[in-house]
Amino acid sequence: MNASVSLSDELMAQLQGAPLQHMASQLGATPAQTEEAVGAALPLLLGALGRNAA
């Protein structure tokens, strides 16, 4: 992984395409809405995981 790419960015890249489409259909949302929500939630979740792991 490139040092300039954050873990959050790397995870978002992995979710593009079919995984994001599947999440959107499960949630009844558009892929754009789902991407926006995941993009907002992912840094918060990673931060919480980091605090709990310490």
Coordinates of N, CA and C in Angstrom, one line a residue:
M1 N 0.8 -1.2 0.0 CA 0.0 0.0 0.0 C 0.9 1.2 0.0
N2 N 0.6 2.2 -0.8 CA 1.3 3.5 -0.9 C 1.1 4.2 0.4
A3 N 2.2 4.7 0.9 CA 2.2 5.4 2.2 C 1.3 6.7 2.2
S4 N 1.1 7.3 1.0 CA 0.3 8.5 0.9 C -1.2 8.2 0.9
V5 N -1.6 6.9 0.7 CA -3.0 6.5 0.7 C -3.4 6.0 2.1
S6 N -4.5 6.6 2.6 CA -4.9 6.2 3.9 C -5.6 4.9 3.9
L7 N -5.7 4.3 5.0 CA -6.4 3.0 5.1 C -7.9 3.2 4.7
S8 N -8.5 4.3 5.1 CA -9.8 4.6 4.7 C -10.0 4.7 3.2
D9 N -9.1 5.3 2.5 CA -9.1 5.4 1.1 C -8.9 4.1 0.4
E10 N -8.0 3.3 1.0 CA -7.8 1.9 0.4 C -9.0 1.0 0.6
L11 N -9.7 1.1 1.7 CA -10.9 0.3 1.9 C -12.0 0.8 1.0
M12 N -12.2 2.1 0.8 CA -13.2 2.7 -0.1 C -12.9 2.2 -1.5
A13 N -11.7 2.1 -1.9 CA -11.3 1.6 -3.2 C -11.7 0.2 -3.4
Q14 N -11.6 -0.6 -2.3 CA -11.9 -2.0 -2.4 C -13.4 -2.2 -2.5
L15 N -14.2 -1.3 -2.0 CA -15.7 -1.4 -1.9 C -16.3 -0.9 -3.2
Q16 N -15.6 -0.3 -4.1 CA -16.1 0.2 -5.4 C -16.7 -1.0 -6.2
G17 N -17.7 -0.7 -7.0 CA -18.2 -1.7 -7.9 C -19.3 -2.6 -7.2
A18 N -19.1 -3.9 -7.4 CA -20.1 -4.8 -7.0 C -20.4 -4.7 -5.5
P19 N -19.4 -4.6 -4.6 CA -19.7 -4.6 -3.2 C -20.6 -3.4 -2.8
L20 N -20.3 -2.2 -3.4 CA -21.1 -1.0 -3.1 C -22.5 -1.1 -3.7
Q21 N -22.6 -1.7 -4.8 CA -23.9 -1.9 -5.5 C -24.7 -2.9 -4.6
H22 N -24.1 -3.9 -4.1 CA -24.8 -4.9 -3.2 C -25.3 -4.2 -1.9
M23 N -24.4 -3.4 -1.3 CA -24.8 -2.7 -0.1 C -26.0 -1.8 -0.4
A24 N -25.9 -1.1 -1.5 CA -27.0 -0.1 -1.8 C -28.3 -0.8 -2.0
S25 N -28.3 -2.0 -2.7 CA -29.5 -2.7 -2.9 C -30.1 -3.3 -1.6
Q26 N -29.2 -3.7 -0.7 CA -29.6 -4.2 0.6 C -30.3 -3.1 1.5
L27 N -29.7 -1.9 1.3 CA -30.2 -0.7 2.1 C -31.4 0.0 1.4
G28 N -31.6 -0.3 0.2 CA -32.7 0.4 -0.5 C -32.3 1.9 -0.9
A29 N -31.0 2.1 -1.1 CA -30.4 3.4 -1.4 C -29.7 3.3 -2.7
T30 N -29.4 4.5 -3.2 CA -28.7 4.6 -4.5 C -27.2 4.3 -4.2
P31 N -26.4 3.8 -5.2 CA -25.0 3.7 -5.0 C -24.3 5.0 -4.5
A32 N -24.7 6.1 -5.0 CA -24.1 7.4 -4.6 C -24.4 7.7 -3.2
Q33 N -25.6 7.4 -2.7 CA -26.0 7.7 -1.3 C -25.2 6.7 -0.4
T34 N -25.1 5.5 -0.8 CA -24.3 4.5 -0.1 C -22.9 4.8 0.0
E35 N -22.3 5.2 -1.1 CA -20.9 5.6 -1.1 C -20.6 6.8 -0.2
E36 N -21.5 7.8 -0.2 CA -21.4 8.9 0.7 C -21.5 8.5 2.1
A37 N -22.4 7.7 2.5 CA -22.6 7.2 3.9 C -21.4 6.4 4.3
V38 N -20.9 5.5 3.5 CA -19.8 4.7 3.9 C -18.6 5.5 4.0
G39 N -18.4 6.5 3.1 CA -17.3 7.4 3.1 C -17.2 8.2 4.4
A40 N -18.4 8.6 4.9 CA -18.5 9.3 6.2 C -18.3 8.4 7.4
A41 N -18.8 7.2 7.3 CA -18.7 6.3 8.5 C -17.4 5.6 8.6
L42 N -16.7 5.3 7.5 CA -15.5 4.5 7.6 C -14.4 5.2 8.5
P43 N -14.1 6.4 8.3 CA -13.1 7.0 9.2 C -13.5 7.0 10.7
L44 N -14.8 7.1 11.0 CA -15.2 7.0 12.4 C -15.1 5.6 12.9
L45 N -15.4 4.6 12.1 CA -15.3 3.3 12.6 C -13.8 2.9 12.8
L46 N -13.0 3.3 11.8 CA -11.5 3.0 12.0 C -11.0 3.7 13.2
G47 N -11.4 4.9 13.5 CA -10.9 5.6 14.7 C -11.3 4.9 16.0
A48 N -12.6 4.4 16.0 CA -13.1 3.7 17.2 C -12.3 2.4 17.3
L49 N -12.1 1.7 16.2 CA -11.3 0.5 16.3 C -9.9 0.7 16.9
G50 N -9.3 1.8 16.4 CA -8.0 2.2 16.9 C -8.0 2.5 18.4
R51 N -9.0 3.2 18.9 CA -9.0 3.5 20.3 C -9.3 2.2 21.1
N52 N -10.1 1.3 20.6 CA -10.4 0.1 21.4 C -9.2 -0.9 21.4
A53 N -8.4 -0.8 20.3 CA -7.3 -1.7 20.2 C -6.1 -1.3 21.2
A54 N -6.1 0.0 21.5 CA -5.0 0.5 22.4 C -5.1 0.1 23.8

